PDB file of C-alpha atoms in Angstrom:
ATOM      1  CA  ARG A  27       7.525 137.424-224.005  1.00 92.00           C
ATOM      2  CA  LYS A  28      10.030 137.202-221.649  1.00 94.00           C
ATOM      3  CA  LYS A  29       7.898 139.711-219.527  1.00 94.00           C
ATOM      4  CA  PHE A  30       4.674 137.287-220.176  1.00 94.00           C
ATOM      5  CA  CYS A  31       6.799 134.384-219.612  1.00 96.00           C
ATOM      6  CA  LYS A  32       8.056 136.047-216.283  1.00 96.00           C
ATOM      7  CA  LYS A  33       4.568 137.301-215.338  1.00 96.00           C
ATOM      8  CA  GLU A  34       2.895 133.545-216.085  1.00 97.00           C
ATOM      9  CA  VAL A  35       5.216 131.835-213.358  1.00 96.00           C
ATOM     10  CA  ILE A  36       4.513 134.557-210.820  1.00 96.00           C
ATOM     11  CA  LEU A  37       0.863 134.163-211.235  1.00 96.00           C
ATOM     12  CA  ASN A  38       0.597 130.669-211.354  1.00 97.00           C
ATOM     13  CA  ARG A  39       2.819 129.954-208.330  1.00 96.00           C
ATOM     14  CA  PRO A  40       0.186 130.584-205.586  1.00 95.00           C
ATOM     15  CA  LEU A  41      -2.235 127.394-207.072  1.00 97.00           C
ATOM     16  CA  CYS A  42       0.391 125.453-208.412  1.00 97.00           C
ATOM     17  CA  GLY A  43       3.666 125.533-206.521  1.00 92.00           C
ATOM     18  CA  ASP A  44       6.387 123.887-208.306  1.00 91.00           C
ATOM     19  CA  MET A  45       4.575 122.961-211.268  1.00 96.00           C
ATOM     20  CA  TYR A  46       5.688 125.888-212.770  1.00 97.00           C
ATOM     21  CA  GLN A  47       9.522 125.942-212.470  1.00 95.00           C
ATOM     22  CA  ASN A  48      11.214 129.287-214.280  1.00 96.00           C
ATOM     23  CA  THR A  49      11.267 131.207-217.170  1.00 96.00           C
ATOM     24  CA  VAL A  50      13.984 129.733-219.569  1.00 96.00           C
ATOM     25  CA  LYS A  51      15.671 130.963-223.044  1.00 96.00           C
ATOM     26  CA  ILE A  52      15.845 128.775-226.151  1.00 95.00           C
ATOM     27  CA  ILE A  53      18.998 129.208-227.943  1.00 94.00           C
ATOM     28  CA  GLN A  54      20.864 127.340-230.508  1.00 92.00           C
ATOM     29  CA  LYS A  55      23.646 125.693-229.829  1.00 87.00           C
ATOM     30  CA  ASN A  56      26.058 123.221-231.707  1.00 86.00           C
ATOM     31  CA  GLY A  57      23.338 123.475-234.540  1.00 87.00           C
ATOM     32  CA  ALA A  58      20.642 122.546-232.116  1.00 92.00           C
ATOM     33  CA  LEU A  59      17.822 123.967-229.831  1.00 93.00           C
ATOM     34  CA  ARG A  60      18.311 124.033-226.347  1.00 92.00           C
ATOM     35  CA  PHE A  61      16.574 125.272-223.361  1.00 92.00           C
ATOM     36  CA  VAL A  62      19.046 126.897-220.985  1.00 93.00           C
ATOM     37  CA  GLU A  63      18.103 129.566-217.899  1.00 92.00           C
ATOM     38  CA  LEU A  64      18.225 133.358-218.659  1.00 93.00           C
ATOM     39  CA  GLU A  65      21.674 133.792-216.961  1.00 89.00           C
ATOM     40  CA  GLU A  66      23.492 131.300-219.479  1.00 89.00           C
ATOM     41  CA  LYS A  67      25.409 132.372-222.460  1.00 89.00           C
ATOM     42  CA  GLY A  68      23.838 132.412-226.029  1.00 91.00           C
ATOM     43  CA  LYS A  69      21.236 135.042-227.663  1.00 92.00           C
ATOM     44  CA  PRO A  70      17.828 133.812-226.926  1.00 94.00           C
ATOM     45  CA  LEU A  71      15.500 132.951-230.109  1.00 95.00           C
ATOM     46  CA  GLU A  72      12.830 133.177-228.172  1.00 96.00           C
ATOM     47  CA  TYR A  73      11.641 132.747-224.240  1.00 97.00           C
ATOM     48  CA  ALA A  74       9.301 129.561-222.580  1.00 96.00           C
ATOM     49  CA  VAL A  75       8.007 128.955-219.197  1.00 96.00           C
ATOM     50  CA  LYS A  76       9.674 125.278-217.636  1.00 96.00           C
ATOM     51  CA  MET A  77       6.707 123.393-216.420  1.00 97.00           C
ATOM     52  CA  ILE A  78       6.423 119.784-214.706  1.00 96.00           C
ATOM     53  CA  GLU A  79       4.422 117.438-216.794  1.00 96.00           C
ATOM     54  CA  ILE A  80       1.475 116.062-215.360  1.00 96.00           C
ATOM     55  CA  PRO A  81      -0.473 113.110-217.410  1.00 97.00           C
ATOM     56  CA  GLN A  82      -3.276 114.189-218.961  1.00 97.00           C
ATOM     57  CA  ASN A  83      -5.696 111.401-217.436  1.00 97.00           C
ATOM     58  CA  PHE A  84      -5.377 113.418-214.303  1.00 98.00           C
ATOM     59  CA  ARG A  85      -6.786 116.673-215.834  1.00 98.00           C
ATOM     60  CA  MET A  86     -10.334 117.026-214.080  1.00 98.00           C
ATOM     61  CA  ASP A  87     -12.546 117.170-217.494  1.00 98.00           C
ATOM     62  CA  ASN A  88     -11.025 113.690-217.830  1.00 98.00           C
ATOM     63  CA  LEU A  89     -11.244 112.189-214.570  1.00 98.00           C
ATOM     64  CA  VAL A  90     -14.672 113.402-214.993  1.00 98.00           C
ATOM     65  CA  LYS A  91     -15.585 111.215-217.618  1.00 97.00           C
ATOM     66  CA  VAL A  92     -14.329 108.186-216.103  1.00 98.00           C
ATOM     67  CA  GLY A  93     -16.446 108.485-213.186  1.00 97.00           C
ATOM     68  CA  LYS A  94     -13.077 109.977-210.472  1.00 97.00           C
ATOM     69  CA  ILE A  95     -14.668 113.144-209.214  1.00 97.00           C
ATOM     70  CA  ASN A  96     -17.167 112.934-206.650  1.00 97.00           C
ATOM     71  CA  LYS A  97     -18.556 115.421-203.621  1.00 97.00           C
ATOM     72  CA  LYS A  98     -15.450 114.495-201.439  1.00 96.00           C
ATOM     73  CA  THR A  99     -13.016 115.989-204.418  1.00 97.00           C
ATOM     74  CA  ILE A 100     -15.313 118.917-204.688  1.00 98.00           C
ATOM     75  CA  LYS A 101     -15.110 119.535-201.590  1.00 97.00           C
ATOM     76  CA  PHE A 102     -11.513 119.969-201.331  1.00 96.00           C
ATOM     77  CA  LEU A 103     -11.153 121.874-204.251  1.00 97.00           C
ATOM     78  CA  ILE A 104     -13.819 124.369-202.681  1.00 98.00           C
ATOM     79  CA  ASP A 105     -11.237 124.670-199.610  1.00 97.00           C
ATOM     80  CA  ILE A 106      -8.369 125.407-202.326  1.00 97.00           C
ATOM     81  CA  LEU A 107     -10.666 127.928-203.656  1.00 98.00           C
ATOM     82  CA  ILE A 108     -11.940 129.822-200.615  1.00 98.00           C
ATOM     83  CA  GLN A 109      -8.284 130.211-199.552  1.00 98.00           C
ATOM     84  CA  PHE A 110      -7.547 131.442-202.695  1.00 98.00           C
ATOM     85  CA  HIS A 111     -10.035 133.866-202.811  1.00 98.00           C
ATOM     86  CA  ASN A 112      -9.576 135.156-199.405  1.00 98.00           C
ATOM     87  CA  ASN A 113      -5.832 135.729-200.272  1.00 97.00           C
ATOM     88  CA  THR A 114      -5.557 136.950-203.562  1.00 98.00           C
ATOM     89  CA  PRO A 115      -5.184 140.696-203.768  1.00 97.00           C
ATOM     90  CA  THR A 116      -7.588 143.627-203.900  1.00 98.00           C
ATOM     91  CA  ASN A 117      -7.254 146.875-204.314  1.00 98.00           C
ATOM     92  CA  ASN A 118      -9.334 150.317-205.544  1.00 97.00           C
ATOM     93  CA  ILE A 119      -8.385 149.821-209.251  1.00 97.00           C
ATOM     94  CA  ILE A 120      -9.014 146.031-209.282  1.00 98.00           C
ATOM     95  CA  SER A 121     -12.935 146.948-207.912  1.00 98.00           C
ATOM     96  CA  LYS A 122     -13.323 148.860-210.521  1.00 97.00           C
ATOM     97  CA  PHE A 123     -13.413 146.325-212.931  1.00 97.00           C
ATOM     98  CA  ALA A 124     -17.131 145.009-211.528  1.00 97.00           C
ATOM     99  CA  LEU A 125     -18.865 148.763-211.837  1.00 98.00           C
ATOM    100  CA  PRO A 126     -21.783 147.483-214.011  1.00 97.00           C
ATOM    101  CA  LYS A 127     -20.531 150.085-217.151  1.00 97.00           C
ATOM    102  CA  ILE A 128     -17.147 148.394-216.940  1.00 97.00           C
ATOM    103  CA  MET A 129     -18.809 144.958-216.909  1.00 97.00           C
ATOM    104  CA  LYS A 130     -21.130 146.030-219.942  1.00 97.00           C
ATOM    105  CA  LYS A 131     -18.303 146.646-222.153  1.00 97.00           C
ATOM    106  CA  LYS A 132     -16.246 143.431-221.325  1.00 96.00           C
ATOM    107  CA  PHE A 133     -19.565 141.534-222.579  1.00 97.00           C
ATOM    108  CA  THR A 134     -20.253 143.783-225.157  1.00 97.00           C
ATOM    109  CA  GLU A 135     -16.639 142.965-226.386  1.00 96.00           C
ATOM    110  CA  ASN A 136     -17.595 138.859-226.106  1.00 96.00           C
ATOM    111  CA  PHE A 137     -21.127 138.979-228.041  1.00 97.00           C
ATOM    112  CA  VAL A 138     -18.976 141.638-230.888  1.00 97.00           C
ATOM    113  CA  THR A 139     -16.805 139.038-231.648  1.00 96.00           C
ATOM    114  CA  LEU A 140     -19.642 136.040-231.173  1.00 96.00           C
ATOM    115  CA  SER A 141     -21.496 137.518-234.166  1.00 95.00           C
ATOM    116  CA  LYS A 142     -18.880 137.980-236.236  1.00 95.00           C
ATOM    117  CA  LEU A 143     -18.342 133.869-236.057  1.00 95.00           C
ATOM    118  CA  GLU A 144     -22.013 133.263-236.133  1.00 93.00           C
ATOM    119  CA  LYS A 145     -25.723 134.603-236.124  1.00 93.00           C
ATOM    120  CA  ILE A 146     -26.745 134.566-232.328  1.00 93.00           C
ATOM    121  CA  ASN A 147     -29.935 135.119-230.675  1.00 94.00           C
ATOM    122  CA  SER A 148     -29.574 139.003-229.032  1.00 96.00           C
ATOM    123  CA  ILE A 149     -31.231 137.521-226.467  1.00 97.00           C
ATOM    124  CA  TYR A 150     -28.465 136.135-224.052  1.00 97.00           C
ATOM    125  CA  GLU A 151     -27.194 140.003-224.548  1.00 97.00           C
ATOM    126  CA  ASP A 152     -30.043 141.333-223.487  1.00 97.00           C
ATOM    127  CA  LYS A 153     -31.020 139.573-220.548  1.00 98.00           C
ATOM    128  CA  LEU A 154     -27.188 140.058-219.360  1.00 98.00           C
ATOM    129  CA  TYR A 155     -27.647 143.991-219.943  1.00 98.00           C
ATOM    130  CA  SER A 156     -31.101 144.086-218.138  1.00 98.00           C
ATOM    131  CA  PHE A 157     -29.618 142.258-215.072  1.00 98.00           C
ATOM    132  CA  LEU A 158     -26.650 145.098-214.931  1.00 97.00           C
ATOM    133  CA  GLU A 159     -28.897 147.864-215.304  1.00 97.00           C
ATOM    134  CA  ASN A 160     -31.371 146.534-212.750  1.00 98.00           C
ATOM    135  CA  ASN A 161     -29.106 145.351-210.141  1.00 98.00           C
ATOM    136  CA  ASN A 162     -26.574 148.444-209.331  1.00 96.00           C
ATOM    137  CA  LYS A 163     -26.866 147.928-205.531  1.00 97.00           C
ATOM    138  CA  LEU A 164     -25.761 144.493-205.543  1.00 98.00           C
ATOM    139  CA  PHE A 165     -22.726 145.565-207.881  1.00 98.00           C
ATOM    140  CA  TYR A 166     -21.798 148.242-205.638  1.00 98.00           C
ATOM    141  CA  GLN A 167     -22.252 145.933-202.431  1.00 98.00           C
ATOM    142  CA  ARG A 168     -19.785 143.483-203.900  1.00 98.00           C
ATOM    143  CA  ILE A 169     -17.127 146.130-204.283  1.00 98.00           C
ATOM    144  CA  ARG A 170     -18.029 147.085-200.908  1.00 97.00           C
ATOM    145  CA  GLU A 171     -17.723 143.572-199.363  1.00 97.00           C
ATOM    146  CA  SER A 172     -13.955 143.059-201.289  1.00 98.00           C
ATOM    147  CA  LYS A 173     -15.347 140.113-203.641  1.00 98.00           C
ATOM    148  CA  ILE A 174     -13.501 141.887-206.798  1.00 98.00           C
ATOM    149  CA  ARG A 175     -10.044 140.359-206.475  1.00 98.00           C
ATOM    150  CA  ASP A 176      -7.154 139.264-209.099  1.00 98.00           C
ATOM    151  CA  ILE A 177      -8.929 136.106-209.680  1.00 98.00           C
ATOM    152  CA  HIS A 178      -7.909 133.047-211.436  1.00 98.00           C
ATOM    153  CA  GLY A 179      -9.934 133.958-214.803  1.00 96.00           C
ATOM    154  CA  ASP A 180     -10.287 130.843-216.822  1.00 97.00           C
ATOM    155  CA  LEU A 181     -11.120 128.309-214.214  1.00 98.00           C
ATOM    156  CA  TYR A 182     -12.761 125.361-215.973  1.00 98.00           C
ATOM    157  CA  LEU A 183     -12.058 121.525-215.954  1.00 98.00           C
ATOM    158  CA  LYS A 184      -9.401 121.437-218.468  1.00 98.00           C
ATOM    159  CA  ASN A 185      -7.330 124.484-216.295  1.00 98.00           C
ATOM    160  CA  ILE A 186      -7.521 121.500-213.108  1.00 98.00           C
ATOM    161  CA  PHE A 187      -4.914 118.692-212.618  1.00 98.00           C
ATOM    162  CA  ILE A 188      -5.783 116.703-209.604  1.00 97.00           C
ATOM    163  CA  THR A 189      -3.572 114.346-208.526  1.00 95.00           C
ATOM    164  CA  GLY A 190      -4.191 111.654-205.219  1.00 85.00           C
ATOM    165  CA  LYS A 191      -4.140 114.864-202.543  1.00 80.00           C
ATOM    166  CA  ARG A 192      -2.599 117.724-204.776  1.00 93.00           C
ATOM    167  CA  VAL A 193      -4.942 120.191-206.755  1.00 96.00           C
ATOM    168  CA  TYR A 194      -3.371 122.550-209.653  1.00 98.00           C
ATOM    169  CA  LEU A 195      -5.770 125.143-210.289  1.00 98.00           C
ATOM    170  CA  TYR A 196      -3.182 126.107-213.806  1.00 97.00           C
ATOM    171  CA  ASP A 197      -3.424 128.513-216.772  1.00 97.00           C
ATOM    172  CA  ARG A 198      -4.601 131.885-215.258  1.00 96.00           C
ATOM    173  CA  ILE A 199      -4.846 134.610-217.790  1.00 92.00           C
ATOM    174  CA  GLU A 200      -1.428 136.523-217.996  1.00 92.00           C
ATOM    175  CA  PHE A 201      -1.561 138.480-221.164  1.00 90.00           C
ATOM    176  CA  ASN A 202      -4.839 140.829-219.468  1.00 92.00           C
ATOM    177  CA  ASP A 203      -5.251 141.478-216.167  1.00 94.00           C
ATOM    178  CA  SER A 204      -8.774 143.010-217.113  1.00 92.00           C
ATOM    179  CA  LEU A 205      -9.644 139.362-217.228  1.00 92.00           C
ATOM    180  CA  ARG A 206      -8.319 138.295-213.851  1.00 96.00           C
ATOM    181  CA  TYR A 207      -9.438 141.502-211.897  1.00 98.00           C
ATOM    182  CA  ALA A 208     -13.631 140.315-211.411  1.00 98.00           C
ATOM    183  CA  ASP A 209     -15.729 139.005-208.774  1.00 98.00           C
ATOM    184  CA  VAL A 210     -14.722 135.863-207.234  1.00 98.00           C
ATOM    185  CA  VAL A 211     -18.245 134.778-208.422  1.00 98.00           C
ATOM    186  CA  GLU A 212     -16.778 134.519-211.936  1.00 98.00           C
ATOM    187  CA  ASP A 213     -14.608 131.588-210.911  1.00 98.00           C
ATOM    188  CA  ILE A 214     -17.466 129.707-209.245  1.00 98.00           C
ATOM    189  CA  ALA A 215     -19.559 130.130-212.424  1.00 98.00           C
ATOM    190  CA  HIS A 216     -17.140 128.964-214.664  1.00 98.00           C
ATOM    191  CA  LEU A 217     -16.462 125.957-213.129  1.00 98.00           C
ATOM    192  CA  ALA A 218     -19.784 125.251-212.395  1.00 98.00           C
ATOM    193  CA  MET A 219     -20.993 125.776-215.909  1.00 98.00           C
ATOM    194  CA  ASP A 220     -18.359 123.614-217.064  1.00 98.00           C
ATOM    195  CA  LEU A 221     -19.492 120.814-214.550  1.00 98.00           C
ATOM    196  CA  ASP A 222     -23.024 121.377-216.540  1.00 98.00           C
ATOM    197  CA  PHE A 223     -21.435 120.929-219.710  1.00 98.00           C
ATOM    198  CA  HIS A 224     -19.948 117.565-218.728  1.00 98.00           C
ATOM    199  CA  GLY A 225     -23.039 116.563-217.471  1.00 98.00           C
ATOM    200  CA  ARG A 226     -22.741 116.512-213.896  1.00 98.00           C
ATOM    201  CA  LEU A 227     -25.445 118.714-212.728  1.00 98.00           C
ATOM    202  CA  ASP A 228     -25.077 117.274-209.348  1.00 98.00           C
ATOM    203  CA  LEU A 229     -21.684 118.167-209.003  1.00 98.00           C
ATOM    204  CA  ARG A 230     -22.568 121.889-209.912  1.00 98.00           C
ATOM    205  CA  ASN A 231     -25.507 122.032-207.572  1.00 98.00           C
ATOM    206  CA  TYR A 232     -23.023 120.417-204.765  1.00 98.00           C
ATOM    207  CA  PHE A 233     -19.858 122.857-205.755  1.00 98.00           C
ATOM    208  CA  ILE A 234     -22.478 126.174-205.792  1.00 98.00           C
ATOM    209  CA  SER A 235     -24.083 125.402-202.314  1.00 98.00           C
ATOM    210  CA  GLN A 236     -20.896 124.387-200.509  1.00 98.00           C
ATOM    211  CA  TYR A 237     -19.205 127.082-201.422  1.00 98.00           C
ATOM    212  CA  ILE A 238     -21.623 129.609-200.314  1.00 98.00           C
ATOM    213  CA  LYS A 239     -22.183 127.446-197.402  1.00 98.00           C
ATOM    214  CA  LYS A 240     -18.214 127.378-196.796  1.00 98.00           C
ATOM    215  CA  SER A 241     -17.656 130.957-197.648  1.00 98.00           C
ATOM    216  CA  ASN A 242     -20.720 132.838-196.283  1.00 97.00           C
ATOM    217  CA  ASP A 243     -20.952 134.341-199.091  1.00 98.00           C
ATOM    218  CA  LYS A 244     -24.837 134.484-199.453  1.00 96.00           C
ATOM    219  CA  ASN A 245     -24.893 136.557-202.474  1.00 97.00           C
ATOM    220  CA  ILE A 246     -23.418 134.725-204.736  1.00 98.00           C
ATOM    221  CA  LEU A 247     -26.661 132.822-205.639  1.00 97.00           C
ATOM    222  CA  ASN A 248     -27.838 136.180-206.750  1.00 97.00           C
ATOM    223  CA  LEU A 249     -25.235 136.349-208.976  1.00 98.00           C
ATOM    224  CA  VAL A 250     -24.147 132.459-210.314  1.00 98.00           C
ATOM    225  CA  TYR A 251     -26.461 132.059-213.280  1.00 98.00           C
ATOM    226  CA  PHE A 252     -26.127 135.459-214.658  1.00 98.00           C
ATOM    227  CA  MET A 253     -22.435 134.749-214.578  1.00 98.00           C
ATOM    228  CA  MET A 254     -23.082 131.246-215.969  1.00 98.00           C
ATOM    229  CA  CYS A 255     -24.927 132.795-218.982  1.00 98.00           C
ATOM    230  CA  TYR A 256     -22.115 135.040-219.737  1.00 98.00           C
ATOM    231  CA  LYS A 257     -19.382 132.369-219.399  1.00 98.00           C
ATOM    232  CA  ALA A 258     -21.229 129.965-221.694  1.00 98.00           C
ATOM    233  CA  CYS A 259     -21.505 132.535-224.121  1.00 98.00           C
ATOM    234  CA  VAL A 260     -17.625 133.246-223.938  1.00 98.00           C
ATOM    235  CA  ARG A 261     -17.387 129.225-224.365  1.00 98.00           C
ATOM    236  CA  ALA A 262     -19.098 129.214-227.316  1.00 98.00           C
ATOM    237  CA  LYS A 263     -17.272 131.785-228.875  1.00 97.00           C
ATOM    238  CA  VAL A 264     -13.771 130.165-227.877  1.00 97.00           C
ATOM    239  CA  SER A 265     -15.493 126.899-229.599  1.00 97.00           C
ATOM    240  CA  LEU A 266     -16.450 128.622-233.157  1.00 97.00           C
ATOM    241  CA  PHE A 267     -12.751 130.447-233.250  1.00 95.00           C
ATOM    242  CA  ARG A 268     -11.415 127.094-232.857  1.00 95.00           C
ATOM    243  CA  THR A 269     -13.246 125.695-235.991  1.00 95.00           C
ATOM    244  CA  GLN A 270     -11.542 128.265-238.007  1.00 92.00           C
ATOM    245  CA  GLU A 271      -8.249 126.717-237.365  1.00 92.00           C
ATOM    246  CA  VAL A 272      -8.664 122.880-237.442  1.00 91.00           C
ATOM    247  CA  SER A 273      -9.414 120.635-239.964  1.00 89.00           C
ATOM    248  CA  ASP A 274     -13.137 119.444-241.002  1.00 88.00           C
ATOM    249  CA  ASN A 275     -13.515 116.159-238.538  1.00 88.00           C
ATOM    250  CA  LYS A 276     -12.038 118.681-235.543  1.00 92.00           C
ATOM    251  CA  LYS A 277     -14.454 121.427-236.897  1.00 95.00           C
ATOM    252  CA  ILE A 278     -17.352 119.530-236.559  1.00 95.00           C
ATOM    253  CA  ILE A 279     -16.868 118.598-232.778  1.00 95.00           C
ATOM    254  CA  TYR A 280     -15.989 122.091-231.885  1.00 96.00           C
ATOM    255  CA  GLU A 281     -19.310 123.505-233.672  1.00 96.00           C
ATOM    256  CA  LYS A 282     -21.302 120.849-231.557  1.00 97.00           C
ATOM    257  CA  GLU A 283     -19.261 122.492-228.310  1.00 97.00           C
ATOM    258  CA  ALA A 284     -20.513 125.926-229.295  1.00 97.00           C
ATOM    259  CA  LYS A 285     -24.327 124.848-230.015  1.00 97.00           C
ATOM    260  CA  LYS A 286     -24.324 122.876-226.483  1.00 98.00           C
ATOM    261  CA  HIS A 287     -22.742 126.137-224.416  1.00 98.00           C
ATOM    262  CA  LEU A 288     -25.593 127.962-226.253  1.00 98.00           C
ATOM    263  CA  LYS A 289     -27.978 125.550-225.143  1.00 98.00           C
ATOM    264  CA  LEU A 290     -26.457 126.141-221.538  1.00 98.00           C
ATOM    265  CA  ALA A 291     -27.098 129.675-221.658  1.00 98.00           C
ATOM    266  CA  ASP A 292     -31.057 129.201-222.721  1.00 98.00           C
ATOM    267  CA  ILE A 293     -30.799 127.487-219.227  1.00 98.00           C
ATOM    268  CA  TYR A 294     -29.157 130.066-217.384  1.00 98.00           C
ATOM    269  CA  ILE A 295     -31.217 132.947-218.715  1.00 97.00           C
ATOM    270  CA  LYS A 296     -34.607 131.531-217.174  1.00 97.00           C
ATOM    271  CA  LEU A 297     -33.152 131.617-213.866  1.00 97.00           C
ATOM    272  CA  PHE A 298     -32.091 135.115-213.087  1.00 97.00           C
TER     273      PHE A 298
END
């Protein structure tokens, strides 16, 4: 736990700065639980990440709902993402995660879990596999172009805070490196898909087109709907997982979310 808390702070500092303060330990002192620095005396009962709290109304999904996200905001976000994608690490080990056979394994794991939660049309899985098999040259080209990097890995609206001129892309995945070692298009596709989910097709189109224009990464257009379909299936899985952990009222909400994500996957499947 201590190791992963430290890793979480290190991974999130490049995109969040001081939002991630440090790793602390929880001890019992005078009959009460206290959060203290690692160097302080006291036997740790658990470890935690100390963060600056930002009000939920600044979370991007909530800002979208009240109409406070516009093209100017998206443009600012794109600049941050391009800088991050250009500077986040890549190497031979990271690049291997974009090999079609490795990607197929990742997709399979998602669909195996999804099928245990609900009976899903196999068309999504079949179309994604077919694309992988028929576009080997494209995937190897992405590797040669160093587009496979240590990306955010879970970039959707709920993992973004926007306060004035500051943007925080938080909650990078720390527990599984393979979910971050991926083509930069995964970050683009996840966020674009979530803009669709929140009913902002206009912002989705602007986000994709402007990222391609500013990054000069034209091959994204050949990959983005393929990856958006996959991400929609991943989010459907997450929503279905949550139905097993909540009360009946919230269960209905998550079931609707899953269906909505699969409807998006139906749209994307026709676009690649």
